[in-house]
mmCIF file of C-alpha atoms in Angstrom:
data_model
loop_
_atom_site.group_PDB
_atom_site.id
_atom_site.type_symbol
_atom_site.label_atom_id
_atom_site.label_comp_id
_atom_site.label_asym_id
_atom_site.label_seq_id
_atom_site.Cartn_x
_atom_site.Cartn_y
_atom_site.Cartn_z
ATOM 1 C CA LYS A 71 2.892 -11.873 -15.690
ATOM 2 C CA GLN A 72 -0.663 -12.031 -13.926
ATOM 3 C CA GLU A 73 -2.637 -8.953 -13.883
ATOM 4 C CA VAL A 74 -6.129 -8.190 -11.968
ATOM 5 C CA THR A 75 -8.398 -5.573 -12.665
ATOM 6 C CA GLN A 76 -11.380 -4.761 -11.212
ATOM 7 C CA ILE A 77 -14.479 -2.665 -12.569
ATOM 8 C CA PRO A 78 -16.162 -0.493 -11.424
ATOM 9 C CA ALA A 79 -13.481 1.625 -9.392
ATOM 10 C CA ALA A 80 -16.191 3.059 -7.158
ATOM 11 C CA LEU A 81 -19.989 2.578 -7.049
ATOM 12 C CA SER A 82 -22.844 4.272 -5.213
ATOM 13 C CA VAL A 83 -26.214 2.846 -5.003
ATOM 14 C CA PRO A 84 -29.107 3.253 -2.943
ATOM 15 C CA GLU A 85 -30.072 0.396 -0.318
ATOM 16 C CA GLY A 86 -31.818 -2.440 -1.678
ATOM 17 C CA GLU A 87 -30.329 -2.837 -5.082
ATOM 18 C CA ASN A 88 -28.803 -5.845 -6.599
ATOM 19 C CA LEU A 89 -25.044 -5.595 -7.613
ATOM 20 C CA VAL A 90 -22.598 -6.916 -9.595
ATOM 21 C CA LEU A 91 -18.733 -6.073 -9.221
ATOM 22 C CA ASN A 92 -16.317 -7.443 -11.904
ATOM 23 C CA CYS A 93 -12.945 -9.032 -11.562
ATOM 24 C CA SER A 94 -10.529 -9.879 -14.621
ATOM 25 C CA PHE A 95 -7.268 -11.615 -14.832
ATOM 26 C CA THR A 96 -4.828 -12.177 -17.556
ATOM 27 C CA ASP A 97 -3.385 -15.729 -16.695
ATOM 28 C CA SER A 98 -5.848 -18.552 -16.487
ATOM 29 C CA ALA A 99 -3.289 -20.645 -14.351
ATOM 30 C CA ILE A 100 -4.845 -20.017 -11.182
ATOM 31 C CA TYR A 101 -5.283 -22.164 -7.946
ATOM 32 C CA ASN A 102 -8.202 -20.099 -6.579
ATOM 33 C CA LEU A 103 -9.741 -16.791 -6.520
ATOM 34 C CA GLN A 104 -10.516 -14.939 -3.186
ATOM 35 C CA TRP A 105 -12.924 -12.212 -2.780
ATOM 36 C CA PHE A 106 -12.321 -9.926 0.390
ATOM 37 C CA ARG A 107 -13.854 -7.263 2.081
ATOM 38 C CA GLN A 108 -11.963 -4.084 3.433
ATOM 39 C CA ASP A 109 -13.093 -1.204 5.725
ATOM 40 C CA PRO A 110 -11.255 1.873 5.936
ATOM 41 C CA GLY A 111 -7.662 1.419 7.529
ATOM 42 C CA LYS A 112 -8.750 -2.293 8.302
ATOM 43 C CA GLY A 113 -7.297 -5.579 7.615
ATOM 44 C CA LEU A 114 -9.046 -7.824 4.962
ATOM 45 C CA THR A 115 -11.894 -10.164 5.812
ATOM 46 C CA SER A 116 -12.494 -13.200 3.542
ATOM 47 C CA LEU A 117 -15.833 -13.399 1.585
ATOM 48 C CA LEU A 118 -15.727 -16.327 -0.418
ATOM 49 C CA LEU A 119 -12.899 -18.995 -2.197
ATOM 50 C CA ILE A 120 -13.601 -20.474 -5.660
ATOM 51 C CA GLN A 121 -11.444 -22.965 -6.200
ATOM 52 C CA SER A 122 -9.974 -23.552 -9.773
ATOM 53 C CA SER A 123 -12.602 -26.725 -10.589
ATOM 54 C CA GLN A 124 -15.542 -24.692 -9.133
ATOM 55 C CA ARG A 125 -17.593 -22.385 -11.203
ATOM 56 C CA GLU A 126 -19.409 -20.654 -8.097
ATOM 57 C CA GLN A 127 -19.830 -20.030 -4.209
ATOM 58 C CA THR A 128 -22.291 -18.549 -2.347
ATOM 59 C CA SER A 129 -22.678 -16.893 1.299
ATOM 60 C CA GLY A 130 -25.845 -15.736 2.363
ATOM 61 C CA ARG A 131 -26.347 -12.615 0.002
ATOM 62 C CA LEU A 132 -23.269 -12.793 -1.739
ATOM 63 C CA ASN A 133 -22.703 -14.755 -4.742
ATOM 64 C CA ALA A 134 -19.146 -15.295 -6.706
ATOM 65 C CA SER A 135 -18.747 -17.181 -9.811
ATOM 66 C CA LEU A 136 -15.667 -18.205 -11.696
ATOM 67 C CA ASP A 137 -14.718 -18.581 -15.735
ATOM 68 C CA LYS A 138 -11.323 -19.209 -15.811
ATOM 69 C CA SER A 139 -11.187 -19.611 -19.550
ATOM 70 C CA SER A 140 -12.169 -16.051 -20.004
ATOM 71 C CA GLY A 141 -10.526 -14.889 -16.825
ATOM 72 C CA ARG A 142 -13.398 -13.255 -15.381
ATOM 73 C CA SER A 143 -15.011 -13.470 -11.735
ATOM 74 C CA THR A 144 -18.328 -11.659 -10.657
ATOM 75 C CA LEU A 145 -19.307 -11.050 -6.948
ATOM 76 C CA TYR A 146 -23.081 -10.836 -6.627
ATOM 77 C CA ILE A 147 -24.435 -8.600 -4.219
ATOM 78 C CA ALA A 148 -28.267 -9.241 -3.115
ATOM 79 C CA ALA A 149 -30.337 -6.890 -1.672
ATOM 80 C CA SER A 150 -27.579 -4.399 -0.679
ATOM 81 C CA GLN A 151 -27.387 -2.511 2.750
ATOM 82 C CA PRO A 152 -25.645 0.012 4.205
ATOM 83 C CA GLY A 153 -23.571 -2.154 6.003
ATOM 84 C CA ASP A 154 -22.099 -3.442 2.894
ATOM 85 C CA SER A 155 -20.394 -0.431 2.349
ATOM 86 C CA ALA A 156 -16.761 -1.160 2.035
ATOM 87 C CA THR A 157 -13.996 -1.623 -0.906
ATOM 88 C CA TYR A 158 -14.432 -5.343 -2.260
ATOM 89 C CA LEU A 159 -11.148 -6.785 -3.477
ATOM 90 C CA CYS A 160 -10.382 -9.762 -5.463
ATOM 91 C CA ALA A 161 -7.367 -12.071 -5.849
ATOM 92 C CA VAL A 162 -6.098 -15.191 -7.634
ATOM 93 C CA HIS A 163 -3.652 -17.180 -5.830
ATOM 94 C CA ASN A 164 -0.724 -17.936 -8.025
ATOM 95 C CA THR A 165 1.966 -20.390 -6.809
ATOM 96 C CA ASP A 166 2.883 -19.042 -3.751
ATOM 97 C CA LYS A 167 1.210 -15.401 -3.322
ATOM 98 C CA LEU A 168 -1.948 -13.976 -3.974
ATOM 99 C CA ILE A 169 -2.124 -11.315 -6.848
ATOM 100 C CA PHE A 170 -4.695 -8.694 -5.844
ATOM 101 C CA GLY A 171 -6.764 -5.753 -8.067
ATOM 102 C CA THR A 172 -7.135 -2.846 -6.856
ATOM 103 C CA GLY A 173 -10.491 -2.986 -5.493
ATOM 104 C CA THR A 174 -14.238 -1.657 -5.867
ATOM 105 C CA ARG A 175 -15.217 1.021 -3.293
ATOM 106 C CA LEU A 176 -18.890 0.508 -2.508
ATOM 107 C CA GLN A 177 -21.285 2.971 -0.966
ATOM 108 C CA VAL A 178 -24.654 1.796 -0.488
ATOM 109 C CA PHE A 179 -26.740 4.896 1.295
ATOM 110 C CA PRO A 180 -30.052 4.495 3.053
ATOM 111 C CA ASP B 91 -10.359 -18.394 19.122
ATOM 112 C CA ALA B 92 -7.925 -15.287 18.242
ATOM 113 C CA GLY B 93 -7.479 -14.733 14.422
ATOM 114 C CA VAL B 94 -4.388 -13.145 13.369
ATOM 115 C CA THR B 95 -2.761 -10.392 15.439
ATOM 116 C CA GLN B 96 -0.239 -7.677 14.568
ATOM 117 C CA SER B 97 1.834 -5.400 16.267
ATOM 118 C CA PRO B 98 2.136 -2.509 16.954
ATOM 119 C CA THR B 99 -1.167 -1.171 15.034
ATOM 120 C CA HIS B 100 0.451 2.173 14.252
ATOM 121 C CA LEU B 101 4.014 3.182 13.822
ATOM 122 C CA ILE B 102 5.980 6.645 12.871
ATOM 123 C CA LYS B 103 8.943 6.412 11.884
ATOM 124 C CA THR B 104 11.810 8.807 10.151
ATOM 125 C CA ARG B 105 13.643 8.015 7.220
ATOM 126 C CA GLY B 106 16.862 6.177 7.561
ATOM 127 C CA GLN B 107 15.179 4.377 10.768
ATOM 128 C CA HIS B 108 14.669 0.761 11.052
ATOM 129 C CA VAL B 109 11.461 -0.773 11.886
ATOM 130 C CA THR B 110 10.303 -4.495 13.086
ATOM 131 C CA LEU B 111 6.900 -5.694 12.616
ATOM 132 C CA ARG B 112 5.299 -8.481 14.433
ATOM 133 C CA CYS B 113 2.741 -11.108 13.738
ATOM 134 C CA SER B 114 1.069 -13.941 15.500
ATOM 135 C CA PRO B 115 -0.943 -16.613 12.993
ATOM 136 C CA ILE B 116 -4.178 -18.220 14.346
ATOM 137 C CA SER B 117 -3.372 -21.266 16.523
ATOM 138 C CA GLY B 118 -2.207 -24.396 14.568
ATOM 139 C CA HIS B 119 -1.606 -22.311 11.479
ATOM 140 C CA LYS B 120 1.755 -22.846 9.796
ATOM 141 C CA SER B 121 2.207 -20.543 7.279
ATOM 142 C CA VAL B 122 2.836 -16.762 7.447
ATOM 143 C CA SER B 123 2.630 -14.227 4.711
ATOM 144 C CA TRP B 124 3.165 -10.513 4.548
ATOM 145 C CA TYR B 125 1.811 -7.941 2.311
ATOM 146 C CA GLN B 126 2.462 -4.139 1.901
ATOM 147 C CA GLN B 127 -0.709 -2.175 0.690
ATOM 148 C CA VAL B 128 -0.446 1.349 -0.152
ATOM 149 C CA LEU B 129 -3.122 3.860 0.019
ATOM 150 C CA GLY B 130 -5.799 3.115 -2.755
ATOM 151 C CA GLN B 131 -4.051 0.111 -4.161
ATOM 152 C CA GLY B 132 -4.416 -3.649 -3.550
ATOM 153 C CA PRO B 133 -2.160 -5.317 -1.272
ATOM 154 C CA GLN B 134 1.276 -6.719 -2.845
ATOM 155 C CA PHE B 135 3.090 -9.738 -1.552
ATOM 156 C CA ILE B 136 6.354 -9.507 0.254
ATOM 157 C CA PHE B 137 7.405 -12.754 1.775
ATOM 158 C CA GLN B 138 5.890 -16.309 2.490
ATOM 159 C CA TYR B 139 7.080 -18.380 5.541
ATOM 160 C CA TYR B 140 6.193 -22.175 5.979
ATOM 161 C CA GLU B 141 7.600 -24.272 8.661
ATOM 162 C CA LYS B 142 10.004 -21.646 9.077
ATOM 163 C CA GLU B 143 11.616 -21.513 5.765
ATOM 164 C CA GLU B 144 11.149 -18.857 3.037
ATOM 165 C CA ARG B 145 8.936 -20.431 0.327
ATOM 166 C CA GLY B 146 8.057 -16.829 -1.806
ATOM 167 C CA ARG B 147 9.577 -13.433 -2.162
ATOM 168 C CA GLY B 148 8.051 -10.592 -3.986
ATOM 169 C CA ASN B 149 9.623 -7.627 -6.052
ATOM 170 C CA PHE B 150 10.911 -5.768 -2.855
ATOM 171 C CA PRO B 151 14.641 -4.394 -2.086
ATOM 172 C CA ASP B 152 16.885 -6.600 0.212
ATOM 173 C CA ARG B 153 16.023 -3.635 2.621
ATOM 174 C CA PHE B 154 13.067 -6.152 3.424
ATOM 175 C CA SER B 155 13.734 -8.870 5.214
ATOM 176 C CA ALA B 156 11.497 -11.686 7.704
ATOM 177 C CA ARG B 157 11.809 -14.429 9.438
ATOM 178 C CA GLN B 158 9.471 -17.022 11.244
ATOM 179 C CA PHE B 159 10.020 -18.432 14.794
ATOM 180 C CA PRO B 160 9.360 -21.934 16.025
ATOM 181 C CA ASN B 161 5.945 -20.991 17.025
ATOM 182 C CA TYR B 162 5.057 -19.965 13.534
ATOM 183 C CA SER B 163 4.743 -16.094 14.492
ATOM 184 C CA SER B 164 6.679 -13.798 12.391
ATOM 185 C CA GLU B 165 8.673 -10.449 12.369
ATOM 186 C CA LEU B 166 9.118 -8.319 9.094
ATOM 187 C CA ASN B 167 12.109 -6.269 9.185
ATOM 188 C CA VAL B 168 12.172 -2.954 6.893
ATOM 189 C CA ASN B 169 15.988 -1.139 7.403
ATOM 190 C CA ALA B 170 17.017 2.222 5.872
ATOM 191 C CA LEU B 171 13.269 3.400 5.479
ATOM 192 C CA LEU B 172 12.339 5.470 2.656
ATOM 193 C CA LEU B 173 9.031 7.897 2.517
ATOM 194 C CA GLY B 174 7.674 5.336 -0.032
ATOM 195 C CA ASP B 175 7.577 2.689 2.655
ATOM 196 C CA SER B 176 4.237 4.227 4.181
ATOM 197 C CA ALA B 177 1.760 1.984 4.085
ATOM 198 C CA LEU B 178 -0.165 -0.734 5.780
ATOM 199 C CA TYR B 179 1.490 -4.001 6.278
ATOM 200 C CA LEU B 180 -0.517 -7.190 6.497
ATOM 201 C CA CYS B 181 0.116 -10.540 7.833
ATOM 202 C CA ALA B 182 -1.523 -13.481 6.870
ATOM 203 C CA SER B 183 -2.040 -17.045 7.693
ATOM 204 C CA SER B 184 -2.931 -20.160 6.768
ATOM 205 C CA LEU B 185 -2.535 -23.974 7.549
ATOM 206 C CA GLY B 186 -0.383 -25.092 5.124
ATOM 207 C CA THR B 187 0.468 -23.615 1.633
ATOM 208 C CA VAL B 188 -2.027 -22.869 -0.870
ATOM 209 C CA VAL B 189 -0.226 -25.210 -3.424
ATOM 210 C CA VAL B 190 -0.769 -28.179 -1.377
ATOM 211 C CA ASN B 191 -4.157 -27.252 0.604
ATOM 212 C CA ASN B 192 -5.941 -24.830 -1.711
ATOM 213 C CA GLU B 193 -7.386 -22.958 1.359
ATOM 214 C CA LYS B 194 -7.941 -19.447 2.102
ATOM 215 C CA LEU B 195 -5.612 -16.685 3.624
ATOM 216 C CA PHE B 196 -6.859 -15.032 6.788
ATOM 217 C CA PHE B 197 -5.561 -11.684 7.139
ATOM 218 C CA GLY B 198 -4.912 -9.732 10.382
ATOM 219 C CA SER B 199 -5.784 -5.763 10.718
ATOM 220 C CA GLY B 200 -2.405 -4.857 9.931
ATOM 221 C CA THR B 201 -0.079 -2.442 10.917
ATOM 222 C CA GLN B 202 0.177 1.352 9.391
ATOM 223 C CA LEU B 203 3.444 2.766 9.077
ATOM 224 C CA SER B 204 4.186 6.374 8.564
ATOM 225 C CA VAL B 205 7.632 7.527 7.387
ATOM 226 C CA LEU B 206 8.129 11.174 8.113
#
């Protein structure tokens, strides 16, 4: 059974810091891995999708890596801003569904 | 272009009642999935529909059912509501299925259901 874990559960940093959020999964047989952002009480916004054959994807200040053999992905946020404050969820795509971690709640203070 | 739209945005029901949640996918998307997100947890998969057929079902009781219409919109129905059904219900759409296309899911803003 696929399980997805995210560490840390919460993170509070000053503006301008570079951050690394971690995601691990137990079964390497995945189609892809997707990182999402969720603001309180809102839906999910897709940030990056890494296909199983890829090693990383970049979008602006965000960079996500994937190491299937070790069951790990990291989301790197450069030069964090208060507007980055949200919960970040990773999810692995396993056949017909996404399996989510419980998220990392990020707060960036000025 | 409109994204995934869900209605209603908020809903309050009492135990034992029935509820219907609605979802309209992005134009051109043929696959709709439903997820339940309990406060403080990641979303959990309930159903996937593609071309009006059920393609996947998560570990939820038979009180949960869904369907997809010819225009690819979808309804999620929950019977005999329990307090534990209180959650954010999210709908997601994609062009096809991940197995075929390996593509992103796009989520709506969700319906917040409170069962009293």
